[in-house]
Coordinates of C-alpha atoms in Angstrom, one line a residue:
M257 CA -19.0 25.0 44.9
S258 CA -20.0 28.6 44.0
Q259 CA -18.1 31.7 44.9
Q260 CA -20.7 32.6 47.5
D261 CA -20.6 29.1 49.1
I262 CA -16.8 29.4 49.6
I263 CA -17.1 32.9 51.0
N264 CA -19.7 31.7 53.4
S265 CA -17.4 28.9 54.5
L266 CA -14.7 31.4 55.6
P267 CA -14.3 32.8 59.1
A268 CA -16.5 35.9 59.4
H269 CA -13.6 38.3 59.8
L270 CA -12.0 37.2 56.5
R271 CA -15.2 37.6 54.4
P272 CA -15.0 41.4 54.0
F273 CA -11.7 41.0 52.1
V274 CA -13.2 38.8 49.5
K275 CA -14.7 40.1 46.3
V276 CA -17.0 38.3 43.8
Q277 CA -15.5 37.8 40.3
D278 CA -17.8 39.2 37.6
Y279 CA -16.2 37.5 34.6
S280 CA -17.9 40.0 32.2
D281 CA -15.7 42.8 33.7
Y282 CA -12.7 41.4 31.8
T283 CA -12.5 43.1 28.4
P284 CA -11.5 41.4 25.1
R285 CA -8.2 43.3 25.5
D286 CA -7.7 41.8 29.0
Q287 CA -8.1 38.4 27.5
A288 CA -5.6 39.3 24.8
V289 CA -3.1 40.4 27.4
W290 CA -3.6 37.0 29.2
R291 CA -3.0 35.0 26.0
F292 CA 0.1 37.0 25.1
I293 CA 1.7 36.5 28.5
M294 CA 0.7 32.9 28.9
K295 CA 1.7 31.9 25.4
H296 CA 5.2 33.3 25.8
L297 CA 5.6 32.4 29.5
T298 CA 4.9 28.7 28.9
G299 CA 7.1 28.7 25.9
Q300 CA 10.0 30.1 27.9
L301 CA 9.3 28.0 31.0
E302 CA 8.9 24.7 29.3
K303 CA 12.5 23.7 30.1
T304 CA 13.5 26.2 32.8
A305 CA 10.6 25.8 35.2
H306 CA 10.3 22.9 37.6
P307 CA 8.6 20.0 35.8
V308 CA 5.6 20.3 38.0
Y309 CA 4.7 23.7 36.5
L310 CA 3.0 22.9 33.2
D311 CA 1.2 19.9 34.7
G312 CA 0.2 22.1 37.6
L313 CA -1.4 24.8 35.3
A314 CA -3.8 22.3 33.8
R315 CA -4.6 20.5 37.1
T316 CA -5.5 23.8 38.8
G317 CA -7.9 25.0 36.2
I318 CA -5.6 27.5 34.4
A319 CA -6.0 27.6 30.6
L320 CA -3.6 29.4 28.3
D321 CA -6.3 30.9 26.0
H322 CA -8.5 32.8 28.5
I323 CA -8.4 34.3 32.0
P324 CA -9.5 31.6 34.5
S325 CA -12.7 32.0 36.3
I326 CA -12.7 31.3 40.0
E327 CA -15.2 28.5 39.5
E328 CA -12.8 26.8 37.1
M329 CA -10.0 27.0 39.5
N330 CA -12.1 25.8 42.5
A331 CA -13.4 22.8 40.6
C332 CA -9.8 21.7 40.4
L333 CA -8.4 23.0 43.7
T334 CA -11.0 21.4 45.8
Q335 CA -9.8 18.0 44.5
L336 CA -6.4 19.0 46.0
G337 CA -7.9 20.1 49.4
W338 CA -7.5 23.8 48.6
R339 CA -9.8 26.7 47.6
A340 CA -9.4 30.1 46.0
V341 CA -11.0 33.5 46.5
V342 CA -10.6 36.8 44.7
V343 CA -9.5 40.0 46.4
D344 CA -8.9 43.6 45.4
G345 CA -5.1 44.0 45.1
F346 CA -2.8 43.9 48.2
I347 CA -4.5 42.8 51.4
P348 CA -2.8 43.0 54.9
P349 CA 0.0 40.5 55.2
A350 CA -1.4 38.9 58.3
I351 CA -4.7 38.4 56.5
F352 CA -3.0 36.9 53.5
M353 CA -1.1 34.5 55.7
E354 CA -4.3 33.5 57.5
F355 CA -5.9 32.6 54.2
Q356 CA -2.9 30.6 53.3
A357 CA -3.0 28.7 56.6
L358 CA -6.6 27.8 55.8
K359 CA -5.4 26.4 52.4
V360 CA -7.1 29.2 50.5
L361 CA -5.3 30.8 47.6
V362 CA -5.8 34.5 47.4
I363 CA -6.2 35.6 43.7
A364 CA -6.0 39.3 42.7
L365 CA -9.2 40.1 40.8
D366 CA -7.7 42.4 38.2
M367 CA -5.8 41.8 35.0
R368 CA -2.7 43.8 34.5
S369 CA -3.0 46.5 31.8
V370 CA -1.6 46.3 28.3
Y371 CA 0.9 49.0 29.5
N372 CA 2.4 46.6 32.2
V373 CA 2.8 43.3 30.3
F374 CA 6.4 42.7 31.5
Y375 CA 5.9 44.1 35.0
T376 CA 2.8 44.9 37.0
P377 CA 3.1 47.2 40.1
A378 CA 0.0 45.7 41.6
P379 CA -1.0 42.1 42.2
D380 CA -2.9 40.6 39.3
I381 CA -4.6 37.4 38.2
V382 CA -1.6 36.3 36.1
H383 CA 0.7 36.4 39.1
E384 CA -1.7 35.0 41.6
S385 CA -3.2 32.2 39.6
A386 CA -0.5 31.1 37.0
G387 CA 2.3 31.9 39.4
H388 CA 1.1 30.5 42.7
A389 CA -1.4 27.8 41.9
P390 CA 0.5 25.3 39.8
F391 CA 2.7 24.0 42.6
I392 CA -0.2 23.2 44.8
V393 CA -0.3 19.9 43.0
D394 CA 2.9 19.0 44.8
I395 CA 1.8 17.8 48.2
D396 CA 5.1 18.7 49.9
Y397 CA 5.0 22.2 48.5
A398 CA 1.4 22.6 49.4
E399 CA 2.1 21.6 53.0
F400 CA 5.0 24.1 53.1
L401 CA 2.8 26.9 51.8
Q402 CA 0.1 26.1 54.4
R403 CA 2.7 26.0 57.2
F404 CA 4.2 29.3 56.0
G405 CA 0.7 30.8 56.4
A406 CA 0.4 29.4 60.0
V407 CA 3.8 30.8 60.9
G408 CA 3.1 34.1 59.2
M409 CA -0.1 34.6 61.2
K410 CA 2.0 34.7 64.4
A411 CA 4.6 37.2 63.2
I412 CA 4.8 40.4 65.2
A413 CA 4.4 43.4 62.9
T414 CA 5.2 47.0 63.9
R415 CA 3.0 50.0 63.5
E416 CA 5.5 51.1 60.8
D417 CA 4.9 47.8 58.9
L418 CA 1.2 48.5 58.8
E419 CA 1.8 52.1 57.5
Q420 CA 4.1 50.7 54.9
Y421 CA 1.5 48.2 53.7
E422 CA -1.0 51.0 53.2
A423 CA 1.6 53.1 51.3
I424 CA 2.5 50.2 49.0
R425 CA -1.1 49.4 48.3
K426 CA -1.9 53.0 47.4
L427 CA 1.1 53.4 45.2
S428 CA 0.5 50.1 43.4
I429 CA -3.0 51.2 42.6
L430 CA -1.8 54.6 41.3
K431 CA 0.9 53.0 39.1
E432 CA -1.5 50.5 37.6
C433 CA -4.1 53.1 36.7
P434 CA -3.2 54.9 33.4
D435 CA -5.2 58.0 34.5
S436 CA -3.0 58.7 37.5
S437 CA -1.0 61.9 37.3
S438 CA 2.8 62.0 37.7
D439 CA 2.3 64.2 40.8
E440 CA 0.1 61.6 42.4
I441 CA 2.6 58.9 41.7
A442 CA 5.5 61.0 42.9
S443 CA 3.7 61.8 46.1
G444 CA 3.0 58.1 46.7
E445 CA 6.7 57.2 46.0
A446 CA 7.9 59.9 48.4
E447 CA 5.7 58.6 51.2
L448 CA 6.9 55.0 50.7
E449 CA 10.5 56.2 50.6
R450 CA 10.0 58.1 53.9
L451 CA 8.7 55.0 55.5
A452 CA 11.5 52.9 54.1
Q453 CA 14.1 55.2 55.7
S454 CA 13.2 54.0 59.2
E455 CA 16.2 53.2 61.3
Q456 CA 14.3 50.6 63.3
P457 CA 15.5 47.0 62.8
P458 CA 13.1 44.9 60.7
S459 CA 10.3 43.2 62.6
E460 CA 9.5 39.5 62.7
A461 CA 6.8 40.1 60.0
A462 CA 9.3 42.0 57.8
L463 CA 11.9 39.2 58.1
L464 CA 9.4 36.6 57.3
T465 CA 8.2 38.6 54.3
R466 CA 11.8 38.5 53.0
L467 CA 11.9 34.7 53.4
H468 CA 8.5 34.5 51.5
W469 CA 10.0 36.7 48.8
W470 CA 13.1 34.6 48.3
T471 CA 11.2 31.3 48.3
V472 CA 7.6 31.4 47.4
E473 CA 8.0 34.4 45.1
Y474 CA 11.5 34.3 43.7
G475 CA 12.8 30.8 44.6
L476 CA 14.9 28.5 42.5
V477 CA 15.2 24.7 43.2
G478 CA 18.1 22.4 42.5
D479 CA 21.8 23.5 42.8
P480 CA 23.3 26.9 42.2
D481 CA 24.8 25.6 38.9
D482 CA 21.8 23.4 37.9
Y483 CA 18.4 24.8 38.9
H484 CA 14.8 25.3 37.9
I485 CA 12.3 28.1 38.6
F486 CA 9.5 27.6 41.1
G487 CA 8.9 31.1 42.5
A488 CA 5.6 32.7 41.5
G489 CA 7.2 36.1 40.8
L490 CA 9.5 34.6 38.3
L491 CA 6.9 32.3 36.8
S492 CA 4.6 35.2 36.1
S493 CA 7.2 37.6 34.6
L494 CA 8.2 37.4 31.0
G495 CA 11.3 39.5 31.7
E496 CA 12.5 38.1 35.0
S497 CA 11.8 34.4 34.1
R498 CA 14.5 34.8 31.4
H499 CA 16.7 37.4 33.0
C500 CA 17.1 35.2 36.1
L501 CA 18.9 32.6 34.0
N502 CA 21.8 35.0 33.4
D503 CA 24.3 33.7 35.9
E504 CA 26.6 36.7 35.3
A505 CA 23.9 39.2 36.2
V506 CA 22.1 37.2 38.9
R507 CA 24.1 35.4 41.6
K508 CA 22.7 32.1 42.7
V509 CA 23.1 31.5 46.5
P510 CA 22.3 28.3 48.4
L511 CA 19.2 28.9 50.6
T512 CA 19.7 29.2 54.3
V513 CA 17.8 31.0 57.0
D514 CA 20.3 33.9 56.4
A515 CA 18.2 34.8 53.4
V516 CA 16.1 36.9 55.9
N517 CA 19.1 39.3 56.1
T518 CA 18.7 40.2 52.4
A519 CA 16.3 43.0 51.7
Y520 CA 14.6 43.2 48.3
D521 CA 13.4 46.0 46.0
I522 CA 10.2 45.3 44.2
T523 CA 10.9 48.0 41.6
R524 CA 14.0 46.3 40.0
E525 CA 15.2 42.9 38.9
Q526 CA 16.8 41.0 41.7
P527 CA 20.7 40.9 41.7
Q528 CA 20.7 37.5 43.5
L529 CA 18.4 34.6 44.0
F530 CA 18.4 31.7 46.5
V531 CA 18.3 28.1 45.5
T532 CA 16.6 25.4 47.6
K533 CA 17.4 21.7 47.4
S534 CA 13.8 20.6 47.7
C535 CA 10.5 21.2 49.4
K536 CA 11.8 19.5 52.5
H537 CA 14.6 21.9 52.5
L538 CA 12.2 24.8 52.3
S539 CA 10.3 23.5 55.3
Q540 CA 13.5 23.1 57.3
V541 CA 14.5 26.7 56.7
L542 CA 11.0 27.9 57.6
E543 CA 11.1 26.0 60.9
E544 CA 14.5 27.2 61.7
F545 CA 13.3 30.8 61.4
A546 CA 10.0 30.0 63.2
A547 CA 12.1 28.7 66.2
S548 CA 13.5 32.2 66.7
M549 CA 10.1 33.9 66.7
C550 CA 8.3 35.1 69.8
F551 CA 5.4 32.7 69.5
K552 CA 7.9 29.9 70.0
R553 CA 10.2 31.6 72.6
G554 CA 7.8 33.6 74.8
G555 CA 9.1 35.1 78.0
A556 CA 10.1 38.7 78.9
E557 CA 12.2 39.2 75.8
S558 CA 9.2 38.4 73.6
L559 CA 7.0 40.7 75.6
R560 CA 9.6 43.5 75.1
T561 CA 9.5 42.8 71.3
A562 CA 5.7 43.3 71.5
I563 CA 6.1 46.5 73.4
D564 CA 8.6 47.9 70.9
A565 CA 6.2 46.9 68.0
A566 CA 3.5 49.2 69.5
S567 CA 0.9 47.0 67.7
M568 CA -1.8 44.7 68.9
C569 CA -0.2 41.4 70.1
T570 CA -1.2 38.4 72.2
A571 CA 0.6 37.0 75.3
T572 CA -0.4 33.4 76.2
Y573 CA 0.0 32.2 79.8
D574 CA 0.9 28.6 80.5
S575 CA -2.6 28.2 81.8
G576 CA -4.0 28.9 78.3
M577 CA -5.2 32.4 79.2
Q578 CA -4.6 34.9 76.3
V579 CA -4.2 38.6 76.7
S580 CA -4.5 40.6 73.5
G581 CA -3.7 44.3 73.4
V582 CA -0.9 46.9 72.9
F583 CA 1.7 45.9 75.4
C584 CA 3.3 48.8 77.2
E585 CA 5.3 47.3 80.1
V586 CA 6.7 44.1 81.5
L587 CA 8.3 43.8 84.9
C588 CA 11.0 41.2 85.5
D589 CA 12.8 39.7 88.5
A590 CA 16.6 39.7 88.9
V591 CA 17.1 36.6 86.7
G592 CA 15.0 38.0 83.8
N593 CA 11.7 36.2 84.4
A594 CA 8.6 38.2 83.5
T595 CA 6.6 38.9 86.7
Y596 CA 3.9 41.4 85.5
L597 CA 2.5 42.5 82.1
R598 CA 0.5 45.5 81.2
T599 CA -1.4 46.8 78.2
S600 CA -2.7 50.2 77.3
G601 CA -6.0 50.8 75.6
P602 CA -8.6 48.2 74.5
T603 CA -7.7 44.7 75.6
Q604 CA -9.2 41.2 75.0
L605 CA -9.0 38.2 77.3
A606 CA -9.4 34.9 75.6
Y607 CA -9.0 31.1 76.1
R608 CA -8.3 28.7 73.2
D609 CA -8.7 31.6 70.8
Q610 CA -12.2 32.4 72.0
E611 CA -12.9 35.7 73.8
I612 CA -14.1 35.1 77.3
I613 CA -17.6 36.4 77.8
G614 CA -17.5 39.8 79.5
H615 CA -13.8 40.2 78.9
G616 CA -13.7 42.0 75.6
V617 CA -12.5 45.5 74.8
A618 CA -15.7 47.0 76.1
W619 CA -14.9 45.9 79.6
H620 CA -11.1 46.2 79.4
S621 CA -11.2 49.5 77.4
E622 CA -8.4 51.3 79.2
G623 CA -5.8 48.5 79.5
F624 CA -5.1 45.5 81.6
G625 CA -2.4 44.3 84.0
S626 CA -1.7 41.0 85.8
P627 CA 1.1 39.2 87.6
I628 CA 3.0 36.2 86.1
G629 CA 4.5 33.5 88.3
H630 CA 4.0 31.0 91.1
I631 CA 2.4 31.8 94.4
K632 CA 4.4 31.2 97.6
D633 CA 3.8 27.8 99.2
F634 CA 1.9 26.6 96.1
S635 CA 3.5 23.6 94.5
R636 CA 1.7 24.0 91.2
C637 CA 0.4 26.8 89.0
L638 CA -2.7 28.4 90.6
S639 CA -4.7 27.4 87.5
E640 CA -4.4 23.7 88.3
Y641 CA -6.1 23.8 91.8
T642 CA -9.6 22.6 92.4
I643 CA -12.1 24.9 94.1
D644 CA -11.8 22.8 97.3
E645 CA -8.0 23.0 97.1
L646 CA -8.2 26.7 96.8
A647 CA -10.5 26.9 99.8
A648 CA -7.9 24.9 101.8
H649 CA -5.5 27.7 101.0
N650 CA -8.0 30.4 102.2
I651 CA -9.0 31.3 98.7
A652 CA -12.8 31.4 98.6
I653 CA -15.4 33.4 96.9
G654 CA -16.8 36.2 99.1
K655 CA -13.7 36.1 101.4
P656 CA -10.7 38.4 101.7
V657 CA -7.8 36.8 99.9
R658 CA -4.1 37.6 99.9
L659 CA -1.9 36.2 97.1
E660 CA 1.9 36.5 97.6
Y661 CA 3.9 35.8 94.4
L662 CA 7.5 34.5 94.5
S663 CA 8.4 37.8 92.7
G664 CA 7.2 39.8 95.7
I665 CA 4.1 41.1 94.0
T666 CA 1.1 40.9 96.3
V667 CA -2.6 40.9 95.4
E668 CA -5.0 41.6 98.2
G669 CA -8.8 42.0 98.0
T670 CA -12.2 40.3 98.2
L671 CA -12.6 37.4 95.8
D672 CA -15.8 37.9 93.9
K673 CA -15.6 35.3 91.1
V674 CA -13.5 32.6 89.7
F675 CA -13.7 31.9 86.0
R676 CA -13.0 28.3 85.2
Q677 CA -12.8 26.3 82.0
D678 CA -11.5 22.8 81.2
H679 CA -11.0 22.3 85.0
R680 CA -8.7 25.3 85.2
N681 CA -8.8 28.6 87.1
L682 CA -8.3 31.3 84.5
I683 CA -9.5 34.6 85.9
L684 CA -9.9 35.6 89.6
T685 CA -12.0 38.7 89.9
F686 CA -11.5 40.9 93.0
S687 CA -13.2 44.0 94.5
D688 CA -11.5 46.4 96.9
C689 CA -8.2 45.1 95.5
S690 CA -4.7 46.5 95.8
V691 CA -1.7 45.1 93.8
Q692 CA 1.9 46.1 94.7
D693 CA 5.3 45.0 93.7
L694 CA 8.2 44.2 95.9
H695 CA 9.3 47.8 96.1
G696 CA 5.9 49.2 97.0
R697 CA 4.9 50.4 93.6
I698 CA 1.1 50.5 93.2
L699 CA 0.1 48.3 90.3
F700 CA -3.6 48.5 91.0
D701 CA -5.5 50.7 93.5
P702 CA -8.9 49.8 95.0
A703 CA -10.3 53.2 93.7
W704 CA -9.8 51.9 90.1
G705 CA -12.6 49.5 90.4
T706 CA -12.8 45.7 89.8
Y707 CA -9.5 43.9 89.3
D708 CA -9.3 40.9 87.0
L709 CA -6.3 38.6 87.6
A710 CA -5.1 36.4 84.7
V711 CA -3.9 33.1 86.2
G712 CA -0.6 31.6 85.0
S713 CA 3.0 31.1 86.0
S714 CA 4.8 31.9 82.7
I715 CA 4.4 33.3 79.2
P716 CA 5.4 30.6 76.8
S717 CA 4.2 32.4 73.7
V718 CA 3.8 36.0 72.4
Y719 CA 2.6 36.6 68.9
G720 CA 1.2 39.3 66.6
G721 CA -2.5 40.0 66.3
V722 CA -5.4 39.0 68.6
A723 CA -6.5 35.7 70.0
D724 CA -10.1 35.8 68.9
R725 CA -10.1 37.4 65.4
T726 CA -13.9 37.1 65.1
A727 CA -14.6 39.1 68.2
L728 CA -11.9 41.7 67.6
Q729 CA -11.0 42.5 64.0
L730 CA -7.8 44.5 63.7
Y731 CA -7.5 44.6 59.9
K732 CA -10.3 46.0 57.8
P733 CA -10.4 46.5 54.0
T734 CA -9.5 50.0 52.9
P735 CA -12.2 51.2 50.6
H736 CA -10.5 54.5 50.2
T737 CA -7.8 52.8 48.2
E738 CA -9.9 50.4 46.1
T739 CA -8.6 49.7 42.6
I740 CA -9.3 52.6 40.2
R741 CA -11.6 51.6 37.3
V742 CA -11.0 53.2 33.9
E743 CA -13.3 53.7 31.0
H744 CA -12.6 51.5 28.0
D745 CA -12.8 52.4 24.4
V746 CA -15.9 50.4 23.3
Q747 CA -14.9 50.4 19.6
L748 CA -11.4 49.2 20.4
M749 CA -12.8 46.4 22.6
A750 CA -15.1 45.4 19.6
C751 CA -12.0 45.1 17.4
Y752 CA -10.3 42.7 19.9
A753 CA -13.6 40.8 20.2
L754 CA -13.7 40.4 16.4
V755 CA -10.2 39.0 16.3
E756 CA -11.1 36.6 19.1
N757 CA -14.2 35.4 17.2
V758 CA -12.0 34.7 14.2
R759 CA -9.5 32.9 16.3
R760 CA -12.3 30.7 17.8
A761 CA -13.6 30.2 14.2
E762 CA -16.9 31.8 15.0
K763 CA -16.1 34.1 12.1
N764 CA -14.6 33.1 8.7
S765 CA -11.1 34.6 8.4
S766 CA -11.2 34.3 4.6
D767 CA -14.5 36.3 4.4
P768 CA -13.6 39.6 2.5
D769 CA -15.9 41.5 5.0
I770 CA -13.9 40.1 7.9
Q771 CA -10.6 41.0 6.2
D772 CA -11.9 44.5 5.6
A773 CA -13.0 44.8 9.3
L774 CA -9.5 43.8 10.4
T775 CA -7.9 46.3 8.1
A776 CA -10.2 49.0 9.3
A777 CA -9.3 48.2 12.9
L778 CA -5.6 48.6 12.1
E779 CA -6.2 52.0 10.5
A780 CA -8.4 53.1 13.4
Y781 CA -5.8 52.2 16.0
P782 CA -2.3 52.6 14.5
E783 CA -0.5 52.4 18.0
E784 CA -2.3 49.3 19.3
W785 CA 0.6 46.7 19.2
L786 CA -1.3 44.0 21.0
L787 CA -4.2 44.1 18.5
R788 CA -1.6 43.4 15.8
A789 CA -0.1 40.6 17.8
E790 CA -3.5 39.0 18.2
M791 CA -4.2 39.3 14.5
L792 CA -1.0 37.5 13.5
T793 CA -2.6 34.2 14.3
V794 CA -5.7 34.7 12.1
A795 CA -4.6 37.0 9.3
S796 CA -4.2 36.2 5.6
K797 CA -0.6 36.0 4.2
A798 CA -0.8 39.6 2.9
L799 CA -2.2 41.0 6.1
H800 CA 0.3 39.0 8.1
E801 CA 3.2 40.7 6.3
R802 CA 1.6 44.1 7.0
L803 CA 1.2 43.2 10.7
V804 CA 4.9 42.2 11.0
D805 CA 6.0 45.5 9.3
E806 CA 3.8 47.6 11.5
L807 CA 4.9 45.8 14.7
R808 CA 8.5 46.2 13.7
S809 CA 7.9 49.9 13.1
L810 CA 6.2 50.4 16.4
G811 CA 9.2 48.8 18.2
E812 CA 11.6 51.1 16.4
T813 CA 9.7 54.3 17.2
H814 CA 8.6 53.4 20.8
D815 CA 11.4 52.2 23.1
A816 CA 8.8 50.8 25.6
L817 CA 7.4 48.6 22.9
Q818 CA 10.7 47.3 21.4
E819 CA 10.9 44.0 23.3
L820 CA 7.1 43.4 23.2
T821 CA 6.9 43.8 19.4
A822 CA 10.0 41.7 18.9
L823 CA 8.5 38.9 21.0
A824 CA 5.2 39.1 19.1
I825 CA 7.0 38.7 15.8
N826 CA 9.5 36.1 17.1
P827 CA 8.7 34.1 20.3
E828 CA 12.4 33.0 20.4
Y829 CA 13.5 36.6 20.8
A830 CA 16.1 37.0 23.5
F831 CA 15.6 40.0 25.8
A832 CA 18.3 42.5 25.8
K833 CA 18.5 42.4 29.6
S834 CA 19.4 38.8 29.5
A835 CA 21.8 39.0 26.6

C-alpha cells in the first residue's frame, strides 16, 4: 500500500497532519547517524531490552544499515494489523492519541542531526520507528497501545495544555536546528518555563501524558531487581538505555496508577523509572486511571472539570445527544445532580459522533443551553416516547407546550419540530419560548429567537474535544513552526556517500584512488568525527590506525565528543554517567 493510499484511508481531519516521505531528502550523513546509533543501540540492548525487541525490529521493517522507508515499514506493519504515517515533529497530543487508537503509528519524518546523537530535543525517525514499532509484534502490547490511544482521545486538556504544546514544539524545532541563535532558544525556553509555572492542578490530559511517559516511553518490565527495557525513549537513546541500568542513580519503582503523580523533565535523565509486571499489568493500570476520567464518570463534577479547562469539550446525554463547545456553566439541584448546562461561543450538536444537520457551529454560533433531567409525571426519559405518546401528554408539533422538569426548570413555547433518530427524540425546537429555573432566573427569552432543547435525563459522559471531528476540526497543523531545513555541505555529503559505496562494495577499498579520496576527505574535514567512525569499517590497516588516533584526539579536545569518539573506537565503552 502506497503512502498516498494510507493517507487517503485516514479520516479527513487527520490527513493534514500527515507528510509524504521523500527518501531522497535523507543525506548520506543522516544515513551514517542512523547506522551509528542502531549499531551501538542493538549491541547494548541485546541482553537488556525485552526479548521481543530485536525480533520486533526485523518484523516491523526496520534495518540496522539504513533509515527505514515508510513503505518498508507498512509492508510489515499491515501484516500485524497496523499502519504507519510520517509527520513533522510534535503533533497535538489528542491527534497523536487518535492515530494510535486507529492502530496507526506516527513516525517523525526527520533524522536527528549529528550534533544530537545521544539526545534529540525533537521527535525523530530513530525514536518513533526503532523505539515504538518493535513491540507492535506483541499482541497484548499492541492492544494496550491502541486502548491507550482510545482513552487519550477522551482526556480533557486545558487551554494551558494547548499553549504548552505549541511552546514545546517551537522550542524543539529551534534546538534541533544548528542555525538557531542562542537568543531564540533562550526566548523559547523562557516561554516554556513561564507556562510550566502554572499553579493550576494538572489536567486529565497532563496526567495521562505522565502515564504514557512512564510506560510507553520510559517503561521497564519485570521486577524492580530483575527487569528489561521496553520504553521507546530508552530504546532509542544510547545514553539512557545504559544509564537506566545504574540502580544507584535510577530508582526502580513498581508501577501503580500513582505514577501519574510523578512529573517528568524531558531535558534530563530520569531519577526513577517504573517497572510493570507484564502487558496485562499495563492495561490494568491504564483502566484504573481511565475509570477516574470524566468520560467514564460524567455528571456535574465532570461538567465543572470541562468548565475549568476552558477548552472545547463534549457532554453526552443518556439519550445519545452530544453537545460540544466551551462549557461555561452547570446548574445543579440540592443533591448535586446537573440540571442545566450552558456553553459559550460556537457549539456543535451531534448524535453517535455525527453532527446533526443544521446544528453545527454556524447555527449555534453564540452558545447553547439546555435542561437535564426527567419531566414531571413522565415515567421514562423524554427521548424514549413515541410521537403518539408525546401527543397523549399534550406535546405536539404546532401546539403550545409546557415542560416541567423535576428540578423546577420550565420550558414553555410553541413546538415547531422534533428531531428523531433511532426511534428517539433528540432535539425539540421551540419558537416564542421561555425557559426559567426554580428561582425565576431567565435561562432563555423569547426575544432571543429559536430555542433548541437537547433531550436527556442525565450526563453519563464528558470528554475532551468534539463529537464529530470531521465537521469541526479543533486542531490544525501549525505551519509557522514547521521544521527548519538547513543547507548541507555538498562536498561533505559526497565524502559520506563515498564511504557508503565502499561499505556496500560498490567501490574497491583497496583501490589506491579510493584510499587517496578517503585521505583527502579526512584532511578536508578534520572535525568530522562521524566520517571517521564510518571509515573504520572500510579502511586499510594503516588508515585504520590514523582514524583511531584522530578520533581519540577529537575526544580529548572536544568534551562534547568524548563519549561519541570513545564509543566509535570501542563499542564496549562504558559511559561515564553510568559508571
